[in-house]
Amino acid sequence: MRTAVLLGFRLRQEVLAWSGAWWFLATLTVQAVVAPLIGLFVWSAVYPDDPAIARYYIVVILVTLMTESFEQHTFSNQIYDGTLSHELLRPQPVVIGVIGMNLATRIWLTFLGAPVVVLAGISLRAGFDWAAVLRSAPYIVPAGVLVFLWTFLLSLTAFWTDKVHSIVGFGSQLIFLLGGTAAPIALLPEAWRRVAEVLPFYGMIGLPADLAAGTRSTGSLGYQLAWIAVLGSAVTISWRIGVRRYTAVGS
Amino acid sequence: MKLLRLVGVGFSMALRRSVAFRINLFFDVLLAFTGLGTAIAAVLIVFTRADSLAGWSKAEFLVLIGTYQLITGLRATFVDPNLAWFPETGIRNGKLDGYLLQPASSLFLASLSLSSPLALIQFVLGGVVLGWGIGATDRPPSLAGVLSWLVLVVAGLVVTWALSVLLACLAFWAPKLQLDVFYHSAWQLGRYPTDVFTRPIRVLLTYVFPMALIASIPSAALLRGPRLAPVLAGVAAAGGTAALAALAWRAGLKRYTGATS
């Protein structure tokens, strides 16, 4: 309960703090929607008569906005410049600040990107089945948790290297390729599709999008929750080892 | 000549600094490979489902990606280390003050004096993909096609530099305006032929924010033979944007009063 209250305070604080940087947030929104928009155009050119492609990519845009994570900027830089020390001295878990900032940026990105989603939906006459959209809703929160855990795990490598942006960039490429942004995974070659269905990346983007677009009728929350457990454990272990290694700037 | 010597000296110093950090070198090489691999994979997936995309075959797409990567590599090597985050580093932190005191063109110093040699890996990989694409085409490009490709690539490079300068110049009027992320996002659109996009975006990418000049137009000239109009338009766009960038820089400097004022 105390953690929830602290998180609520932190979230409010971060949402207000980011409100002064709305122009920068708008550029981040553009960055988030470009890759799915390209996917939309490319696959619409391949299957011009299939409305499911448009529906799928419109949801991919929305899910991407709702799950974007930037811990390589918001957290790793605190390791590099030593300001993590301030967070370590607070009487609360460091991760509360990280999650608060993560949720605040997601709220702003979703708010700023919503017009793109609505505009794309109307102009492409996507024709959603709202029952399918409702069925996909429970998969979005685990998708957001998975993206956060994956990005945070890779961001923790800042304890050991000074190339965290490259490492997180590599992780983002995996999400792009195997998560359903480069192509809906049903369109991947058979071997790739099987691999993609097992790895966590499909649960981050493609699974909720497939369900909302109606290209898949059932999903597996168990698959998402299992990966949350795996990535959560990896984050916990990496944090414990990393923070022991951290000696603060100047020491 | 003096400016070229300055670029050479700066590049040499940056290269020595870069190779001293082997872990960084490893990650830069790895990311260059995976970044390009991801881009190619995304396109190859499309070609498992279709023989052509917006009139471009798989081989033609490889030529396009190779050309895009060549220019991206050169931009990352010579332009980005200078102008990326210019509003913060150049204006708000006052690095520009230092350039204004040096006996060389401030525009040159601010936009081309630093370099990131390891990013040239992307250039080399782009060349490999370009060769792969040309080898996979049905007929080799003509000499005129190669020459027009060269002219258009140089024009694309000039436009790339000029657009970066123009975006940087906005910081003279709005120091908090950081459009770097936006520019890098829009850059992604250059990896695909403009024919893929709907008409309004196609017009935007051809005439307003000429990403088509980065890869689409040079690749078409290389593969389908040269046409005078695109080559002339490319040269005109390069000259026009470069002149505009120089003018904007001069106007911006008149307004600039130093980081601490």
XYZ file of N, CA and C in Angstrom, chain A residues 2 5 15 32 37 50 69 82 90 117 126 144 147 158 169 181 185 188 210:
57
model
N 1.898 1.225 0.873
C 2.802 2.374 0.952
C 3.514 2.576 -0.395
N 1.182 4.208 -2.859
C 1.036 5.652 -2.586
C 2.269 6.404 -3.083
N 4.531 13.359 -14.288
C 3.610 13.836 -15.331
C 3.679 15.366 -15.408
N 8.182 7.166 -32.104
C 7.509 5.900 -31.780
C 6.597 5.431 -32.908
N 4.211 2.929 -38.754
C 3.600 3.556 -39.936
C 4.233 3.026 -41.221
N -6.641 -6.121 -47.985
C -6.850 -6.780 -46.695
C -6.967 -5.731 -45.574
N 9.549 2.627 -23.617
C 10.385 2.706 -22.418
C 11.721 3.325 -22.778
N 26.397 9.767 -11.800
C 26.505 9.625 -10.344
C 25.274 10.050 -9.561
N 17.413 7.739 -0.747
C 16.008 7.952 -0.375
C 15.454 6.718 0.341
N -3.520 7.874 -34.158
C -4.241 6.595 -34.170
C -5.661 6.803 -34.689
N -10.776 1.486 -40.886
C -10.278 0.220 -40.348
C -11.387 -0.751 -39.939
N 3.093 -3.992 -21.578
C 3.836 -2.841 -21.067
C 4.870 -3.246 -20.036
N 7.890 -4.873 -21.883
C 8.779 -3.902 -22.540
C 9.615 -3.180 -21.479
N 24.516 -0.558 -17.789
C 25.290 0.671 -17.548
C 26.206 0.515 -16.335
N 19.679 -0.377 -27.985
C 19.339 -0.279 -29.412
C 19.227 -1.663 -30.036
N 6.399 -5.711 -35.392
C 6.367 -4.389 -36.022
C 6.856 -4.463 -37.463
N 3.559 -11.423 -37.164
C 4.392 -12.633 -37.148
C 3.773 -13.794 -37.935
N 5.657 -14.079 -41.091
C 7.080 -14.451 -41.065
C 7.239 -15.847 -41.661
N -2.641 -8.422 -32.619
C -3.320 -9.496 -33.345
C -4.730 -9.724 -32.798
